[in-house]
Short mmCIF file of C-alpha atoms (C1' of nucleotides) in Angstrom, two decimals:
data_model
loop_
_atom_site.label_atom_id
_atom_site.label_comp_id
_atom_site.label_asym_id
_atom_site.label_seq_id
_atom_site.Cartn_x
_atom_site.Cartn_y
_atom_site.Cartn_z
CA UNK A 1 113.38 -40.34 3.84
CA UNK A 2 109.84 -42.05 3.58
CA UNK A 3 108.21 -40.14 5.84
CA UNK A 4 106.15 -37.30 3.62
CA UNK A 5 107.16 -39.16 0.32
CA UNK A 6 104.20 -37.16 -1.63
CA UNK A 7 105.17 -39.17 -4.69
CA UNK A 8 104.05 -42.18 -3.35
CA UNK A 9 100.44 -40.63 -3.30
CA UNK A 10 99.76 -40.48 -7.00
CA UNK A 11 102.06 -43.95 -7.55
CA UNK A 12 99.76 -46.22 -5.21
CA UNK A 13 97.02 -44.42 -6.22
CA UNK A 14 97.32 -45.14 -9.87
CA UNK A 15 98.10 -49.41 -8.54
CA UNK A 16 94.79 -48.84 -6.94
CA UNK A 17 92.36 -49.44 -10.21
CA UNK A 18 91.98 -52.38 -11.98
CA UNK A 19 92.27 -51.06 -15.91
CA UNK A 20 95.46 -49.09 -14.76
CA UNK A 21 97.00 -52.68 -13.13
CA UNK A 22 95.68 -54.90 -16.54
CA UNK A 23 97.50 -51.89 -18.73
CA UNK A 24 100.59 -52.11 -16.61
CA UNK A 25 100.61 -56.11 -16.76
CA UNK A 26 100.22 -55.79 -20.25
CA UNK A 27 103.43 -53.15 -20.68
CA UNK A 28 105.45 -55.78 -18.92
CA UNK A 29 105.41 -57.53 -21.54
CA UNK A 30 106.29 -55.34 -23.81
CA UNK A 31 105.32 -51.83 -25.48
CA UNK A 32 102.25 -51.04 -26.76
CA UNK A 33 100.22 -48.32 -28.85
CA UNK A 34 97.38 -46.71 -27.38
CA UNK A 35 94.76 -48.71 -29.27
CA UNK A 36 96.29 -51.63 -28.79
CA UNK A 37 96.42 -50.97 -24.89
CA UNK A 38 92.26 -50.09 -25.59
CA UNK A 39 91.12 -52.76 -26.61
CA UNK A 40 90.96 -55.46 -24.18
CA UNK A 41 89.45 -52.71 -22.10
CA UNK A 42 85.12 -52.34 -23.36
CA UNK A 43 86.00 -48.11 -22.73
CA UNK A 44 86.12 -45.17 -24.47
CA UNK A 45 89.04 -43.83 -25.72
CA UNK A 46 89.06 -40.44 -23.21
CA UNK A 47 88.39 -42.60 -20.49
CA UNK A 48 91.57 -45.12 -21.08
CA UNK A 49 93.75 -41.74 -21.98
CA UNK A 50 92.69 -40.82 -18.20
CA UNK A 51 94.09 -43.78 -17.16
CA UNK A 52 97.14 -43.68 -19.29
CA UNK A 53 97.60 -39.88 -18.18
CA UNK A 54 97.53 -41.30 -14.59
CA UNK A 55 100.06 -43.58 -14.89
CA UNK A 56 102.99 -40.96 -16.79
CA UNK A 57 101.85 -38.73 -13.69
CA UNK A 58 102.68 -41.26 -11.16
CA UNK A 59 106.17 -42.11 -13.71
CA UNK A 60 104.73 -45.72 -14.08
CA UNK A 61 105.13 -45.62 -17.63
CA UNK A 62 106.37 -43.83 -20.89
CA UNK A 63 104.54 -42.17 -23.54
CA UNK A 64 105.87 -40.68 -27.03
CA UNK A 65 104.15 -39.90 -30.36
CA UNK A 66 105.25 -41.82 -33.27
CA UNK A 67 103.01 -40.24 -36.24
CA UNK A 68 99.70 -40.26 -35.34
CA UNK A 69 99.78 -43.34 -32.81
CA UNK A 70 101.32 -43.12 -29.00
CA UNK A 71 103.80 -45.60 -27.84
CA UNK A 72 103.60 -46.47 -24.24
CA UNK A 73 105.93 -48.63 -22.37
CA UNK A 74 106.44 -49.44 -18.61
CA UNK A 75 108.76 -46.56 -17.28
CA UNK A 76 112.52 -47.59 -16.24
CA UNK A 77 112.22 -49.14 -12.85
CA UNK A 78 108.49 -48.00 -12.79
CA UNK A 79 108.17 -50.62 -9.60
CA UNK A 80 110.59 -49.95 -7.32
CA UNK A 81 109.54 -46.70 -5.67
CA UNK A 82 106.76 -49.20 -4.49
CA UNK A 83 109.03 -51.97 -3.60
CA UNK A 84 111.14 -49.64 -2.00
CA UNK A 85 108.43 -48.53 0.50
CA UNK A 86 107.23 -51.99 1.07
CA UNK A 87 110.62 -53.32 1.94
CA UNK A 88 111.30 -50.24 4.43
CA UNK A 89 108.31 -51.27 6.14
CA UNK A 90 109.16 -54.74 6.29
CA UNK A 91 112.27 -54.43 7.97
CA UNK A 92 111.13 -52.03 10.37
CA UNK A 93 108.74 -54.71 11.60
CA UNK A 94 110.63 -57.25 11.23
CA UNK A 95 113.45 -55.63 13.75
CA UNK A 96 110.88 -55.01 16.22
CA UNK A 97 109.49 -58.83 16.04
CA UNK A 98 112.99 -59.70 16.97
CA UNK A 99 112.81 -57.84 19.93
CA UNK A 100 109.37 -59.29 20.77
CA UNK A 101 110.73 -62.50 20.98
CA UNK A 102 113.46 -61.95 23.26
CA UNK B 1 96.09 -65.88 -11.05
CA UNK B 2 96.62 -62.10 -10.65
CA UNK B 3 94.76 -60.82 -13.52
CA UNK B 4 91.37 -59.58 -11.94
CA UNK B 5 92.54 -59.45 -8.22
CA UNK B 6 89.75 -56.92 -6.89
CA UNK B 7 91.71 -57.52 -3.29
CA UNK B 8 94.33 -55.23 -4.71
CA UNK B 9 91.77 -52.39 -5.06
CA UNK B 10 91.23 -51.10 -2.04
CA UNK B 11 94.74 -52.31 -0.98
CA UNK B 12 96.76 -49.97 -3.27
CA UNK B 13 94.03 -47.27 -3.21
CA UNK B 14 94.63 -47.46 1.16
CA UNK B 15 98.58 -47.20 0.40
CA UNK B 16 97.71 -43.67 -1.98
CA UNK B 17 96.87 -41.72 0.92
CA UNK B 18 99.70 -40.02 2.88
CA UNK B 19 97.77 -40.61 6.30
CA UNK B 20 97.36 -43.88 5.76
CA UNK B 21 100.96 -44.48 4.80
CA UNK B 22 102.16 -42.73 7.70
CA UNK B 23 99.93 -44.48 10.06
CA UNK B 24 101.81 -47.97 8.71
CA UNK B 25 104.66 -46.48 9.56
CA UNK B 26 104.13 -45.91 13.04
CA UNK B 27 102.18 -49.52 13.32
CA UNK B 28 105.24 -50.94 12.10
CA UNK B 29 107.00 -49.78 14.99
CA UNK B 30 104.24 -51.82 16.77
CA UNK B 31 100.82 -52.39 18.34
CA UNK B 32 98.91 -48.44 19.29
CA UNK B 33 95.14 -46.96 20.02
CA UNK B 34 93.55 -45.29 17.92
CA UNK B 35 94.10 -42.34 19.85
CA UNK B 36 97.64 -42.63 19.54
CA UNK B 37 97.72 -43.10 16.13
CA UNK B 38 95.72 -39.95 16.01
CA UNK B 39 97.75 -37.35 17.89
CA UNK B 40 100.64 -36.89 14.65
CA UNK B 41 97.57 -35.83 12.69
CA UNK B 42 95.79 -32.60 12.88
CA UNK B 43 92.90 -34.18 12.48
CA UNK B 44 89.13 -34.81 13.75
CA UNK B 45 88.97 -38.74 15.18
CA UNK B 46 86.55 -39.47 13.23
CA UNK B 47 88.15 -38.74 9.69
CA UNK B 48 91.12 -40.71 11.56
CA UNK B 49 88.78 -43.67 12.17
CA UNK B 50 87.35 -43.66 8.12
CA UNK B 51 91.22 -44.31 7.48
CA UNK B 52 91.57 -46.53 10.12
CA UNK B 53 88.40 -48.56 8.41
CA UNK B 54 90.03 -48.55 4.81
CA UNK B 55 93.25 -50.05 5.99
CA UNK B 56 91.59 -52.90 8.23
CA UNK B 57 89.40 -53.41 5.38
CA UNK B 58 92.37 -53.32 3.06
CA UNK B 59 93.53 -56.24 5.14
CA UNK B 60 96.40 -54.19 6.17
CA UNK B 61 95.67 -53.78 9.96
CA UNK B 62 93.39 -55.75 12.31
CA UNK B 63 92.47 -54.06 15.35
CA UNK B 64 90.65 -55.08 18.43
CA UNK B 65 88.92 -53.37 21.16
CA UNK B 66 90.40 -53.97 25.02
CA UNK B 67 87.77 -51.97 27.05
CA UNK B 68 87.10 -48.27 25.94
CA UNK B 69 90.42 -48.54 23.56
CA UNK B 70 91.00 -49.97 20.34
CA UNK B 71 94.51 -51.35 19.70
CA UNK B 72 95.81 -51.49 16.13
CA UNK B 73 98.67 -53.39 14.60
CA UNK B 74 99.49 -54.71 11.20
CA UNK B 75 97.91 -57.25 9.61
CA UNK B 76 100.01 -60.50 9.69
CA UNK B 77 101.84 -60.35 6.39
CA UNK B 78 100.43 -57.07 5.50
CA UNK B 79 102.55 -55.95 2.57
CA UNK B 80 103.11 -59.47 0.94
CA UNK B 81 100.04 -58.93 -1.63
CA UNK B 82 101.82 -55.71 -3.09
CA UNK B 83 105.18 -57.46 -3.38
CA UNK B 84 104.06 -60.41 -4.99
CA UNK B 85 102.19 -58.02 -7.56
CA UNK B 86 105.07 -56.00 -8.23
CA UNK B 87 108.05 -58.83 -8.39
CA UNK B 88 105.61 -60.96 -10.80
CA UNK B 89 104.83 -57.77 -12.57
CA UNK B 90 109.39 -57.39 -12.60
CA UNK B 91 109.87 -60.67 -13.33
CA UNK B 92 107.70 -60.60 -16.29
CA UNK B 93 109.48 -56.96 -17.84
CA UNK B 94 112.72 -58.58 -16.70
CA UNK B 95 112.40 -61.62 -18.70
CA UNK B 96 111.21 -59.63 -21.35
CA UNK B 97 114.69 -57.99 -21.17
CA UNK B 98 116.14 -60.98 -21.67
CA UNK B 99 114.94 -61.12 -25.45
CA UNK B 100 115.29 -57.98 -26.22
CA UNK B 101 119.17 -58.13 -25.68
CA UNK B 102 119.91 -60.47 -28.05
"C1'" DA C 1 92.48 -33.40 -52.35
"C1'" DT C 2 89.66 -36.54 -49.69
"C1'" DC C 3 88.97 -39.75 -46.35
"C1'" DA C 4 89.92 -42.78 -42.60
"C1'" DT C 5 92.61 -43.53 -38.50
"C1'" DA C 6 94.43 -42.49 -34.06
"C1'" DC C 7 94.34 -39.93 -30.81
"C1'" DT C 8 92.96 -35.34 -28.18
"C1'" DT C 9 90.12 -31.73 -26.02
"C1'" DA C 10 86.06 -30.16 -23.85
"C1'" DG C 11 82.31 -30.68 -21.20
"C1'" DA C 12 78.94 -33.33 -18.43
"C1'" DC C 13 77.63 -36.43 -14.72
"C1'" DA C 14 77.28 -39.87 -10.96
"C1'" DT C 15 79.72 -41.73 -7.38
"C1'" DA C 16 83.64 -41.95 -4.20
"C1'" DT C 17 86.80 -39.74 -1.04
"C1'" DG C 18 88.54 -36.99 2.69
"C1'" DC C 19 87.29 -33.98 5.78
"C1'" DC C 20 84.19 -31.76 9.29
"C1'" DT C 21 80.70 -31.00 13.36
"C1'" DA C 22 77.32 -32.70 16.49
"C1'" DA C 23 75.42 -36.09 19.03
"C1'" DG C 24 75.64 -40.72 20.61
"C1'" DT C 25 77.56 -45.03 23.72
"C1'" DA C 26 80.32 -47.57 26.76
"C1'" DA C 27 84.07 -48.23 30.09
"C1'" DA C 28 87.03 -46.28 33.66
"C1'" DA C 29 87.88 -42.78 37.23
"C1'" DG C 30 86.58 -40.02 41.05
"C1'" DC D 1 76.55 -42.11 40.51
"C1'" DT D 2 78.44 -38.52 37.99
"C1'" DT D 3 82.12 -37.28 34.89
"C1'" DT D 4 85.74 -38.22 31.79
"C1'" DT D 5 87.66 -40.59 28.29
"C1'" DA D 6 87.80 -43.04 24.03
"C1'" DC D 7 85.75 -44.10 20.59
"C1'" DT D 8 81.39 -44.41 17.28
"C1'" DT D 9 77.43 -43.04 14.43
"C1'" DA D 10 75.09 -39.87 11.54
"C1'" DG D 11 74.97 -36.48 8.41
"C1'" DG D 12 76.88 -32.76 5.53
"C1'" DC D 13 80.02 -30.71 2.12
"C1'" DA D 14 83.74 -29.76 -1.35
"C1'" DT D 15 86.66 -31.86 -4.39
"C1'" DA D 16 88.44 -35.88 -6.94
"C1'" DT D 17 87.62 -39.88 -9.83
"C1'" DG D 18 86.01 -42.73 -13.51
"C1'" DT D 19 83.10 -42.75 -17.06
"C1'" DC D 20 80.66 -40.95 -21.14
"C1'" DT D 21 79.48 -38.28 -25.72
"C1'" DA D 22 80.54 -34.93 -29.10
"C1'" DA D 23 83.58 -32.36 -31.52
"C1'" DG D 24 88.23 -31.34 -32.58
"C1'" DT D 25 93.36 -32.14 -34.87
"C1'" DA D 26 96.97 -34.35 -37.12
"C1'" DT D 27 98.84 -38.09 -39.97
"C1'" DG D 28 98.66 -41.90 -43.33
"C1'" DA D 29 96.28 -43.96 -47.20
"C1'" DT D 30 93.78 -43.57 -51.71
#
DNA sequence: ATCATACTTAGACATATGCCTAAGTAAAAG
DNA sequence: CTTTTACTTAGGCATATGTCTAAGTATGAT
């Protein structure tokens, strides 16, 4: 059921960069406009909206319009797809280890 | 202590490509050449190898050569630096929860 | 009605990525 | 000792990525 998971692809990609992991640390703890999700971040505007754009894609995180200012949060179990994977994996070589040390 | 970790770069940027995922998959299964990792993927060796590279230097594999072959395998541990990132990342949304509820 | 704020769109640009072919090199087989 | 085999190196190429500036648009404040 893992095996050509092609929403993984966009999902790990988006963990890959740095800006996208501090925003995503940052909507752990709780939501967060935009701006507010700027400015720790010395960036332009566009170039953090990529990033934000990037993470709805991969269904990391929410986005709606309240007025004129965006609300993001961290998406409903936006980390298990990941931990999903990782576990599979884990098990799978964890069976075989047992058979190694027979 | 997980705020700037660069390690996690190239390590979720190696798990966003559906090659390289797949090839984790079968080294999880255990140890295999290069050429054997190969033959599932319609694919040059070289552009093989260039993944190859980006997971060993991901510090997901290790691989050594035994005369003309090089034998993969996992890297001891190899998925523990995700899932620490993403159950610290949980725990943090989960305690957040917590509040919230009240 | 005017202005400031908070995005948003459009376009540019340098570098990175994923793939290829062609030409090595080194070990094993014949 | 010649030929295969199994990588490896070098270089090229198209597209993707991460960043920017400049110019919108829509909403809230005055």
């Amino acid at each position: 059921m893992s095996k050509y998971d092609t929403v993984l692809d966009p999902y790990f990609a988006a963990l890959g960069d740095p800006t996208r992991r501090m925003i995503l640390q940052r909507l752990a703890r709780g939501k967060a406009s935009v701006s507010e999700l700027a400015k720790p971040h010395n960036m332009a505007m566009p170039s953090l909206m990529e990033h934000l754009k990037k993470l709805e894609t991969a269904n990391l995180i929410t986005s709606k319009k309240e007025g004129r200012t965006r609300i993001c949060e961290l998406a409903p179990k936006a980390f298990t797809p990941a931990q999903n994977w990782l576990s599979e994996q884990c098990a799978i070589w964890e069976e075989r280890q047992a058979y190694d040390d027979l």
